[in-house]
Amino acid sequence: MQAKKEISMPPRSQPSERQRRFGAELRKLRLDAGLSGDQAAALIGVDRQRVSHIESGRVDVPRNGLYSLLRSYGCVEGPLFEGLLSMAQNRGKGWWDEYRDVMGRHALDLAELEAGATSGVRSHEQLAVPGIFQTADYARAICETSDGEDAAIDRYVAFRLERQRILRDDPPTPYHAVIHEGALHTRIGSPQIMRKQLCRLIEVSRLPHVTVQVFPFEAGAYSAFSRPFTIFGGMTPELETIRLAQPLGPVLLRDRPSLDKYTKIFAKLAGLALPPVDPEMSPESHEGRDSITLIQHLMYTL
């Protein structure tokens, strides 16, 4: 009876990123198996339109129906099978839903991607300290450039700080950031705000699950060539997502060639960047230039 009730639910108008991704993965598996939408519909006793809604993330598929689809599509039990089951079962709203009054779809998708990145996040930023590491004052100074009302800005800042919960969760999400030196030179707010932000960056970089590297000016133009992007790890490599920052709004990539490309780009960025902060290393043991010494130098020059 429960499965029948789920099938009869009307399509949702704005599926979340997780729901869209789940549907897209089912469609990819179906096409790879050489099955039509009508054949998939027959497997779970629904019409073709319902399969279309499932594959667009607009409706859910009952657990028994999902088992039938995955097995018929040739998806054997393993990481991908379990990952898709987990995505299908995760139907509750996240904390970010409380901010739908002020945050757009792209911001809500970002929060959901971060929360679902069980195997970690890798990010490359050029223009500012990543939001996941920002202090409240630094975040406010950025938000105030939008000329929004104070009440809305308060909500924007609160949303950005809420995203940081992934660093405090049990277990926390592994996070590796490569930040261009130019982002640390860019004056956002007062010198006091910048100093506290750089101090916060050092503080968070000492967490065992956080890696912070600075891409110095002398490392060349490769950072500018690659542009800002973030890789969100899933339960299996097939479920990773890349988010590209674009002037007209972010672009999400999920295909294997793009995932392989940006994984290699990030590896090269990390290789060219200064060594990361070592939480076990005492300050006096830094013999060469590394990320923490550069950040400290910038703090003292403000």
PDB file of C-alpha atoms in Angstrom, residues 19-250:
ATOM      1  CA  GLN A  19      16.669  14.288  -6.732  1.00  0.00           C
ATOM      2  CA  ARG A  20      17.745  15.499 -10.172  1.00  0.00           C
ATOM      3  CA  ARG A  21      21.025  13.622  -9.930  1.00  0.00           C
ATOM      4  CA  PHE A  22      19.324  10.418  -8.798  1.00  0.00           C
ATOM      5  CA  GLY A  23      16.951  10.558 -11.750  1.00  0.00           C
ATOM      6  CA  ALA A  24      19.757  11.324 -14.185  1.00  0.00           C
ATOM      7  CA  GLU A  25      21.732   8.298 -12.969  1.00  0.00           C
ATOM      8  CA  LEU A  26      18.718   6.030 -13.454  1.00  0.00           C
ATOM      9  CA  ARG A  27      18.257   7.352 -16.987  1.00  0.00           C
ATOM     10  CA  LYS A  28      21.927   6.782 -17.785  1.00  0.00           C
ATOM     11  CA  LEU A  29      21.752   3.197 -16.499  1.00  0.00           C
ATOM     12  CA  ARG A  30      18.584   2.563 -18.526  1.00  0.00           C
ATOM     13  CA  LEU A  31      20.116   3.878 -21.732  1.00  0.00           C
ATOM     14  CA  ASP A  32      23.319   1.918 -21.157  1.00  0.00           C
ATOM     15  CA  ALA A  33      21.183  -1.216 -20.743  1.00  0.00           C
ATOM     16  CA  GLY A  34      19.423  -0.489 -24.051  1.00  0.00           C
ATOM     17  CA  LEU A  35      15.950  -0.304 -22.515  1.00  0.00           C
ATOM     18  CA  SER A  36      13.198   2.092 -23.575  1.00  0.00           C
ATOM     19  CA  GLY A  37      11.096   4.182 -21.243  1.00  0.00           C
ATOM     20  CA  ASP A  38       8.115   1.922 -21.968  1.00  0.00           C
ATOM     21  CA  GLN A  39      10.121  -1.158 -20.988  1.00  0.00           C
ATOM     22  CA  ALA A  40      11.224   0.502 -17.747  1.00  0.00           C
ATOM     23  CA  ALA A  41       7.617   1.453 -17.009  1.00  0.00           C
ATOM     24  CA  ALA A  42       6.505  -2.148 -17.471  1.00  0.00           C
ATOM     25  CA  LEU A  43       9.129  -3.329 -14.968  1.00  0.00           C
ATOM     26  CA  ILE A  44       7.508  -1.361 -12.120  1.00  0.00           C
ATOM     27  CA  GLY A  45       3.914  -1.242 -13.310  1.00  0.00           C
ATOM     28  CA  VAL A  46       3.591   2.454 -14.172  1.00  0.00           C
ATOM     29  CA  ASP A  47       3.105   4.450 -17.355  1.00  0.00           C
ATOM     30  CA  ARG A  48       5.828   5.998 -19.504  1.00  0.00           C
ATOM     31  CA  GLN A  49       5.183   9.498 -18.189  1.00  0.00           C
ATOM     32  CA  ARG A  50       5.851   8.342 -14.623  1.00  0.00           C
ATOM     33  CA  VAL A  51       9.256   7.007 -15.686  1.00  0.00           C
ATOM     34  CA  SER A  52       9.993  10.375 -17.290  1.00  0.00           C
ATOM     35  CA  HIS A  53       9.114  12.114 -14.014  1.00  0.00           C
ATOM     36  CA  ILE A  54      11.325   9.696 -12.056  1.00  0.00           C
ATOM     37  CA  GLU A  55      14.267  10.365 -14.355  1.00  0.00           C
ATOM     38  CA  SER A  56      13.839  14.135 -14.020  1.00  0.00           C
ATOM     39  CA  GLY A  57      13.728  13.897 -10.215  1.00  0.00           C
ATOM     40  CA  ARG A  58      10.107  15.064 -10.071  1.00  0.00           C
ATOM     41  CA  VAL A  59       8.749  11.939  -8.351  1.00  0.00           C
ATOM     42  CA  ASP A  60      10.236   9.187  -6.194  1.00  0.00           C
ATOM     43  CA  VAL A  61      10.422   5.517  -7.031  1.00  0.00           C
ATOM     44  CA  PRO A  62       9.337   2.918  -4.436  1.00  0.00           C
ATOM     45  CA  ARG A  63      12.142   0.818  -2.935  1.00  0.00           C
ATOM     46  CA  ASN A  64      10.905  -2.431  -4.489  1.00  0.00           C
ATOM     47  CA  GLY A  65      10.578  -0.710  -7.845  1.00  0.00           C
ATOM     48  CA  LEU A  66      14.086   0.677  -7.563  1.00  0.00           C
ATOM     49  CA  TYR A  67      15.485  -2.798  -6.894  1.00  0.00           C
ATOM     50  CA  SER A  68      13.733  -4.050 -10.036  1.00  0.00           C
ATOM     51  CA  LEU A  69      15.050  -1.203 -12.144  1.00  0.00           C
ATOM     52  CA  LEU A  70      18.642  -1.438 -10.946  1.00  0.00           C
ATOM     53  CA  ARG A  71      18.825  -5.189 -11.450  1.00  0.00           C
ATOM     54  CA  SER A  72      17.217  -4.971 -14.880  1.00  0.00           C
ATOM     55  CA  TYR A  73      19.662  -2.219 -15.810  1.00  0.00           C
ATOM     56  CA  GLY A  74      22.587  -4.465 -14.893  1.00  0.00           C
ATOM     57  CA  CYS A  75      23.638  -2.457 -11.812  1.00  0.00           C
ATOM     58  CA  VAL A  76      24.993  -5.162  -9.508  1.00  0.00           C
ATOM     59  CA  GLU A  77      25.141  -4.764  -5.753  1.00  0.00           C
ATOM     60  CA  GLY A  78      28.140  -2.681  -4.795  1.00  0.00           C
ATOM     61  CA  PRO A  79      29.073   0.973  -4.106  1.00  0.00           C
ATOM     62  CA  LEU A  80      26.978   2.436  -6.950  1.00  0.00           C
ATOM     63  CA  PHE A  81      23.984   0.238  -6.107  1.00  0.00           C
ATOM     64  CA  GLU A  82      24.173   1.224  -2.435  1.00  0.00           C
ATOM     65  CA  GLY A  83      24.793   4.858  -3.282  1.00  0.00           C
ATOM     66  CA  LEU A  84      21.651   5.066  -5.403  1.00  0.00           C
ATOM     67  CA  LEU A  85      19.611   3.322  -2.712  1.00  0.00           C
ATOM     68  CA  SER A  86      20.881   5.862  -0.192  1.00  0.00           C
ATOM     69  CA  MET A  87      19.988   8.769  -2.491  1.00  0.00           C
ATOM     70  CA  ALA A  88      16.488   7.368  -2.989  1.00  0.00           C
ATOM     71  CA  GLN A  89      15.891   6.909   0.735  1.00  0.00           C
ATOM     72  CA  ASN A  90      17.097  10.392   1.672  1.00  0.00           C
ATOM     73  CA  ARG A  91      13.760  12.154   1.256  1.00  0.00           C
ATOM     74  CA  GLY A  92      13.804  14.437   4.282  1.00  0.00           C
ATOM     75  CA  LYS A  93      14.358  18.166   3.986  1.00  0.00           C
ATOM     76  CA  GLY A  94      17.746  19.568   4.900  1.00  0.00           C
ATOM     77  CA  TRP A  95      18.529  22.564   7.109  1.00  0.00           C
ATOM     78  CA  TRP A  96      18.881  24.680   3.948  1.00  0.00           C
ATOM     79  CA  ASP A  97      15.143  24.475   3.284  1.00  0.00           C
ATOM     80  CA  GLU A  98      14.648  27.031   6.054  1.00  0.00           C
ATOM     81  CA  TYR A  99      16.363  29.600   3.816  1.00  0.00           C
ATOM     82  CA  ARG A 100      14.188  29.241   0.718  1.00  0.00           C
ATOM     83  CA  ASP A 101      12.742  32.682   1.476  1.00  0.00           C
ATOM     84  CA  VAL A 102      16.007  34.403   0.572  1.00  0.00           C
ATOM     85  CA  MET A 103      18.367  31.919  -1.080  1.00  0.00           C
ATOM     86  CA  GLY A 104      18.042  30.907  -4.712  1.00  0.00           C
ATOM     87  CA  ARG A 105      18.163  27.397  -6.123  1.00  0.00           C
ATOM     88  CA  HIS A 106      21.907  27.503  -6.829  1.00  0.00           C
ATOM     89  CA  ALA A 107      22.737  28.293  -3.194  1.00  0.00           C
ATOM     90  CA  LEU A 108      20.399  25.579  -1.913  1.00  0.00           C
ATOM     91  CA  ASP A 109      21.952  23.083  -4.325  1.00  0.00           C
ATOM     92  CA  LEU A 110      25.402  24.031  -3.029  1.00  0.00           C
ATOM     93  CA  ALA A 111      24.414  23.334   0.580  1.00  0.00           C
ATOM     94  CA  GLU A 112      22.903  19.989  -0.407  1.00  0.00           C
ATOM     95  CA  LEU A 113      25.995  19.013  -2.397  1.00  0.00           C
ATOM     96  CA  GLU A 114      28.244  19.832   0.549  1.00  0.00           C
ATOM     97  CA  ALA A 115      26.062  17.862   2.954  1.00  0.00           C
ATOM     98  CA  GLY A 116      26.098  14.848   0.639  1.00  0.00           C
ATOM     99  CA  ALA A 117      29.828  14.867  -0.114  1.00  0.00           C
ATOM    100  CA  THR A 118      30.519  11.874   2.115  1.00  0.00           C
ATOM    101  CA  SER A 119      33.971  11.211   0.649  1.00  0.00           C
ATOM    102  CA  GLY A 120      35.118  14.829   0.800  1.00  0.00           C
ATOM    103  CA  VAL A 121      35.221  18.161  -1.009  1.00  0.00           C
ATOM    104  CA  ARG A 122      38.032  19.623  -3.129  1.00  0.00           C
ATOM    105  CA  SER A 123      37.812  23.285  -4.086  1.00  0.00           C
ATOM    106  CA  HIS A 124      39.824  25.849  -5.994  1.00  0.00           C
ATOM    107  CA  GLU A 125      39.104  29.527  -5.292  1.00  0.00           C
ATOM    108  CA  GLN A 126      40.649  32.619  -6.860  1.00  0.00           C
ATOM    109  CA  LEU A 127      38.740  35.691  -5.700  1.00  0.00           C
ATOM    110  CA  ALA A 128      37.850  35.173  -2.036  1.00  0.00           C
ATOM    111  CA  VAL A 129      38.280  32.850   0.912  1.00  0.00           C
ATOM    112  CA  PRO A 130      35.894  29.907   0.384  1.00  0.00           C
ATOM    113  CA  GLY A 131      32.537  30.396   2.099  1.00  0.00           C
ATOM    114  CA  ILE A 132      33.075  27.258   4.142  1.00  0.00           C
ATOM    115  CA  PHE A 133      35.944  29.038   5.962  1.00  0.00           C
ATOM    116  CA  GLN A 134      34.560  32.591   6.190  1.00  0.00           C
ATOM    117  CA  THR A 135      34.035  34.532   9.401  1.00  0.00           C
ATOM    118  CA  ALA A 136      30.686  36.249   9.952  1.00  0.00           C
ATOM    119  CA  ASP A 137      32.174  39.728   9.402  1.00  0.00           C
ATOM    120  CA  TYR A 138      33.972  38.707   6.197  1.00  0.00           C
ATOM    121  CA  ALA A 139      30.808  37.049   4.867  1.00  0.00           C
ATOM    122  CA  ARG A 140      28.783  40.141   5.743  1.00  0.00           C
ATOM    123  CA  ALA A 141      31.246  42.425   3.953  1.00  0.00           C
ATOM    124  CA  ILE A 142      30.833  40.320   0.813  1.00  0.00           C
ATOM    125  CA  CYS A 143      27.041  40.204   1.079  1.00  0.00           C
ATOM    126  CA  GLU A 144      26.815  43.972   1.592  1.00  0.00           C
ATOM    127  CA  THR A 145      28.208  44.526  -1.904  1.00  0.00           C
ATOM    128  CA  SER A 146      24.864  43.268  -3.241  1.00  0.00           C
ATOM    129  CA  ASP A 147      23.030  46.336  -1.837  1.00  0.00           C
ATOM    130  CA  GLY A 148      20.416  44.108  -0.235  1.00  0.00           C
ATOM    131  CA  GLU A 149      18.319  44.994   2.782  1.00  0.00           C
ATOM    132  CA  ASP A 150      19.815  44.404   6.225  1.00  0.00           C
ATOM    133  CA  ALA A 151      17.311  41.681   7.102  1.00  0.00           C
ATOM    134  CA  ALA A 152      18.111  39.757   3.929  1.00  0.00           C
ATOM    135  CA  ILE A 153      21.859  40.170   4.471  1.00  0.00           C
ATOM    136  CA  ASP A 154      21.472  38.745   7.969  1.00  0.00           C
ATOM    137  CA  ARG A 155      19.885  35.664   6.415  1.00  0.00           C
ATOM    138  CA  TYR A 156      22.581  35.394   3.743  1.00  0.00           C
ATOM    139  CA  VAL A 157      25.300  35.450   6.385  1.00  0.00           C
ATOM    140  CA  ALA A 158      23.473  32.958   8.597  1.00  0.00           C
ATOM    141  CA  PHE A 159      23.118  30.607   5.615  1.00  0.00           C
ATOM    142  CA  ARG A 160      26.821  30.817   4.823  1.00  0.00           C
ATOM    143  CA  LEU A 161      27.781  30.080   8.421  1.00  0.00           C
ATOM    144  CA  GLU A 162      25.342  27.151   8.575  1.00  0.00           C
ATOM    145  CA  ARG A 163      27.152  25.564   5.628  1.00  0.00           C
ATOM    146  CA  GLN A 164      30.212  25.257   7.838  1.00  0.00           C
ATOM    147  CA  ARG A 165      28.508  22.583   9.936  1.00  0.00           C
ATOM    148  CA  ILE A 166      29.992  19.914   7.637  1.00  0.00           C
ATOM    149  CA  LEU A 167      33.363  20.662   9.273  1.00  0.00           C
ATOM    150  CA  ARG A 168      31.869  20.014  12.725  1.00  0.00           C
ATOM    151  CA  ASP A 169      29.711  16.983  11.961  1.00  0.00           C
ATOM    152  CA  ASP A 170      30.531  13.560  13.374  1.00  0.00           C
ATOM    153  CA  PRO A 171      32.196  12.385  11.263  1.00  0.00           C
ATOM    154  CA  PRO A 172      33.284  15.678   9.641  1.00  0.00           C
ATOM    155  CA  THR A 173      33.576  16.059   5.893  1.00  0.00           C
ATOM    156  CA  PRO A 174      37.178  16.028   4.581  1.00  0.00           C
ATOM    157  CA  TYR A 175      37.872  19.341   2.843  1.00  0.00           C
ATOM    158  CA  HIS A 176      40.868  20.269   0.655  1.00  0.00           C
ATOM    159  CA  ALA A 177      41.061  23.846  -0.616  1.00  0.00           C
ATOM    160  CA  VAL A 178      43.591  25.449  -2.959  1.00  0.00           C
ATOM    161  CA  ILE A 179      43.223  29.226  -2.623  1.00  0.00           C
ATOM    162  CA  HIS A 180      44.991  31.658  -4.938  1.00  0.00           C
ATOM    163  CA  GLU A 181      47.205  34.174  -3.149  1.00  0.00           C
ATOM    164  CA  GLY A 182      45.269  36.963  -4.862  1.00  0.00           C
ATOM    165  CA  ALA A 183      42.177  36.051  -2.845  1.00  0.00           C
ATOM    166  CA  LEU A 184      44.119  36.697   0.353  1.00  0.00           C
ATOM    167  CA  HIS A 185      45.341  40.093  -0.874  1.00  0.00           C
ATOM    168  CA  THR A 186      41.858  41.260  -1.912  1.00  0.00           C
ATOM    169  CA  ARG A 187      40.642  43.697   0.759  1.00  0.00           C
ATOM    170  CA  ILE A 188      37.142  42.654   1.803  1.00  0.00           C
ATOM    171  CA  GLY A 189      35.918  44.858   4.638  1.00  0.00           C
ATOM    172  CA  SER A 190      38.342  46.580   7.011  1.00  0.00           C
ATOM    173  CA  PRO A 191      41.927  45.521   7.807  1.00  0.00           C
ATOM    174  CA  GLN A 192      40.613  44.161  11.108  1.00  0.00           C
ATOM    175  CA  ILE A 193      38.077  41.986   9.286  1.00  0.00           C
ATOM    176  CA  MET A 194      40.783  40.709   6.945  1.00  0.00           C
ATOM    177  CA  ARG A 195      43.150  39.979   9.815  1.00  0.00           C
ATOM    178  CA  LYS A 196      40.508  37.966  11.660  1.00  0.00           C
ATOM    179  CA  GLN A 197      39.649  36.127   8.461  1.00  0.00           C
ATOM    180  CA  LEU A 198      43.252  35.116   7.859  1.00  0.00           C
ATOM    181  CA  CYS A 199      43.516  34.035  11.486  1.00  0.00           C
ATOM    182  CA  ARG A 200      40.389  31.916  11.002  1.00  0.00           C
ATOM    183  CA  LEU A 201      41.930  30.361   7.897  1.00  0.00           C
ATOM    184  CA  ILE A 202      44.978  29.282   9.908  1.00  0.00           C
ATOM    185  CA  GLU A 203      42.766  27.982  12.691  1.00  0.00           C
ATOM    186  CA  VAL A 204      40.590  25.836  10.446  1.00  0.00           C
ATOM    187  CA  SER A 205      43.576  24.576   8.456  1.00  0.00           C
ATOM    188  CA  ARG A 206      44.903  22.925  11.610  1.00  0.00           C
ATOM    189  CA  LEU A 207      41.887  20.610  11.748  1.00  0.00           C
ATOM    190  CA  PRO A 208      42.951  17.066  10.828  1.00  0.00           C
ATOM    191  CA  HIS A 209      40.250  16.720   8.152  1.00  0.00           C
ATOM    192  CA  VAL A 210      41.007  20.094   6.492  1.00  0.00           C
ATOM    193  CA  THR A 211      43.814  20.797   4.028  1.00  0.00           C
ATOM    194  CA  VAL A 212      44.505  24.396   2.995  1.00  0.00           C
ATOM    195  CA  GLN A 213      47.062  25.303   0.338  1.00  0.00           C
ATOM    196  CA  VAL A 214      47.891  28.721  -1.080  1.00  0.00           C
ATOM    197  CA  PHE A 215      48.620  29.002  -4.794  1.00  0.00           C
ATOM    198  CA  PRO A 216      51.324  31.721  -4.879  1.00  0.00           C
ATOM    199  CA  PHE A 217      51.710  34.376  -7.558  1.00  0.00           C
ATOM    200  CA  GLU A 218      55.062  32.962  -8.626  1.00  0.00           C
ATOM    201  CA  ALA A 219      53.488  29.587  -9.474  1.00  0.00           C
ATOM    202  CA  GLY A 220      52.273  31.086 -12.753  1.00  0.00           C
ATOM    203  CA  ALA A 221      49.001  31.357 -14.640  1.00  0.00           C
ATOM    204  CA  TYR A 222      47.696  27.801 -14.308  1.00  0.00           C
ATOM    205  CA  SER A 223      45.293  28.798 -11.534  1.00  0.00           C
ATOM    206  CA  ALA A 224      43.735  31.509 -13.717  1.00  0.00           C
ATOM    207  CA  PHE A 225      43.410  29.054 -16.588  1.00  0.00           C
ATOM    208  CA  SER A 226      41.465  26.535 -14.504  1.00  0.00           C
ATOM    209  CA  ARG A 227      38.987  29.012 -12.928  1.00  0.00           C
ATOM    210  CA  PRO A 228      37.158  28.384  -9.621  1.00  0.00           C
ATOM    211  CA  PHE A 229      35.546  24.970  -9.223  1.00  0.00           C
ATOM    212  CA  THR A 230      34.576  22.442  -6.571  1.00  0.00           C
ATOM    213  CA  ILE A 231      34.515  18.643  -6.675  1.00  0.00           C
ATOM    214  CA  PHE A 232      31.988  16.969  -4.386  1.00  0.00           C
ATOM    215  CA  GLY A 233      32.816  13.347  -3.622  1.00  0.00           C
ATOM    216  CA  GLY A 234      30.037  10.778  -3.415  1.00  0.00           C
ATOM    217  CA  MET A 235      29.747   7.250  -2.075  1.00  0.00           C
ATOM    218  CA  THR A 236      31.358   6.112  -5.324  1.00  0.00           C
ATOM    219  CA  PRO A 237      33.287   7.972  -8.061  1.00  0.00           C
ATOM    220  CA  GLU A 238      30.292   7.658 -10.397  1.00  0.00           C
ATOM    221  CA  LEU A 239      28.297   9.904  -8.067  1.00  0.00           C
ATOM    222  CA  GLU A 240      30.799  12.769  -7.854  1.00  0.00           C
ATOM    223  CA  THR A 241      29.739  16.248  -9.008  1.00  0.00           C
ATOM    224  CA  ILE A 242      31.744  19.226 -10.262  1.00  0.00           C
ATOM    225  CA  ARG A 243      30.490  22.751  -9.691  1.00  0.00           C
ATOM    226  CA  LEU A 244      31.975  25.425 -11.956  1.00  0.00           C
ATOM    227  CA  ALA A 245      31.641  29.061 -10.927  1.00  0.00           C
ATOM    228  CA  GLN A 246      30.322  31.133 -13.849  1.00  0.00           C
ATOM    229  CA  PRO A 247      29.253  34.815 -14.131  1.00  0.00           C
ATOM    230  CA  LEU A 248      25.668  33.863 -15.033  1.00  0.00           C
ATOM    231  CA  GLY A 249      25.368  31.120 -12.440  1.00  0.00           C
ATOM    232  CA  PRO A 250      27.183  27.890 -11.601  1.00  0.00           C
TER     233      PRO A 250
END
